[in-house]
Amino acid sequence: MSSSSASQQSRTSLSSHPLAPYGWDDAWAAEFAPYADQGLLPGRVVRVDRGQCDLVTADGPLRADTAFVTPHDPMRVICTGDWAVVDPGGDPRFVRAYLPRRTAFVRNTSSNRSEGQILAANVDHAIIAVSLAAELDLGRIERFLALAWESGAQPLVVLTKADLVPDPVGLSYLVRDVETAAPGVQVLAVSSTAGDGVEVLRAVVSGGTSVLLGQSGAGKSTLANALLGADVMGVQATRDVDGKGRHTTTTRNLLALPGGGVLIDTPGLRGVGLWDAETGVAQVFAEIEELSRECRFHDCAHEAEPGCAVLAAIEDGSLPERRLESYRKLIRENQRIVAKTDARLRNEIRRDWRLRSAEGRANYAAKRGRAR
């Protein structure tokens, strides 16, 4: 048999593999090969709950204990979307390991310990659901985008409940506003009830794994049902006052879509803290990063320095001041998070703060001297 025939046979075999609808491919098969030699079984984690997880395997769905892969580091715990290595025999079954993640969506927890929390693994598309039932919060969208870019996934912003904005011109303005906050990202207005935009979204997510992200009441479960073509996820009404709702989804669930692709639905996120997302922030504010290269000083803070290209763009109106303020806020937040776990950076920030304080005192003293 020629090498091309063998390759074609391998692809055909993988496409008919029971796990193919869940994302199994040549690369995953190669990663799993050493475990296959040990008689272990691959499975995709579809749900994690109290030290156990539900998986889909070639032998069917099963539940396994995660005690062997529950380290002290919360970044390394098994999560929805992981490809797990399972002992096919025994009672109970155990997850022995998981394959190296291609991508990981991580946020900072709300605790004071500054720990990262993995929301989903091996994601190709991050769908950020934003409800048009409430006023747009562009800063929050930018925050979600920073985490999405940092994860390695391709973000997509979906403006849900588009039927609540019947005026096409008004809707186009809202889409344009979000596009200015999401450079390089597709922004799609969708009405799950009327079906508008659902087919376009279904085509986008038909290849690979997608995760649904957003606040409670953003319409994620309704959107998931529209993509699944069935009322699989529970839906609750939102408040008329602010468009918010209670958490319908309480765990992260992975579901195969009938038209191809895999969807991970997540609970509504109250807090979206950054976790070492410097690259993601730079991607969200790509125009500011590009302008920064034209500043006179390479370490320009874009505050009052002469020759600052960013401030010049603010002055001529080509860069909205809101974008710069949001950029500064996320950069500062990310530095604080990283500094908690990086002693060297923490010392650099303290030294920079002391220098700025000294400069401020010197300027104040000079002004007082001139006043006299």
Coordinates of C-alpha atoms in Angstrom, one line a residue, residues 162-163 189-199:
A162 CA -31.8 41.3 18.5
D163 CA -35.6 41.2 18.1
A189 CA -26.7 40.1 15.9
V190 CA -28.8 37.1 16.6
S191 CA -32.4 36.5 17.6
S192 CA -32.8 32.9 18.9
T193 CA -36.6 33.3 19.0
A194 CA -37.0 34.7 15.5
G195 CA -34.1 32.7 14.1
D196 CA -32.2 35.7 12.7
G197 CA -28.5 35.1 12.4
V198 CA -28.7 31.6 13.9
E199 CA -27.7 29.9 10.6

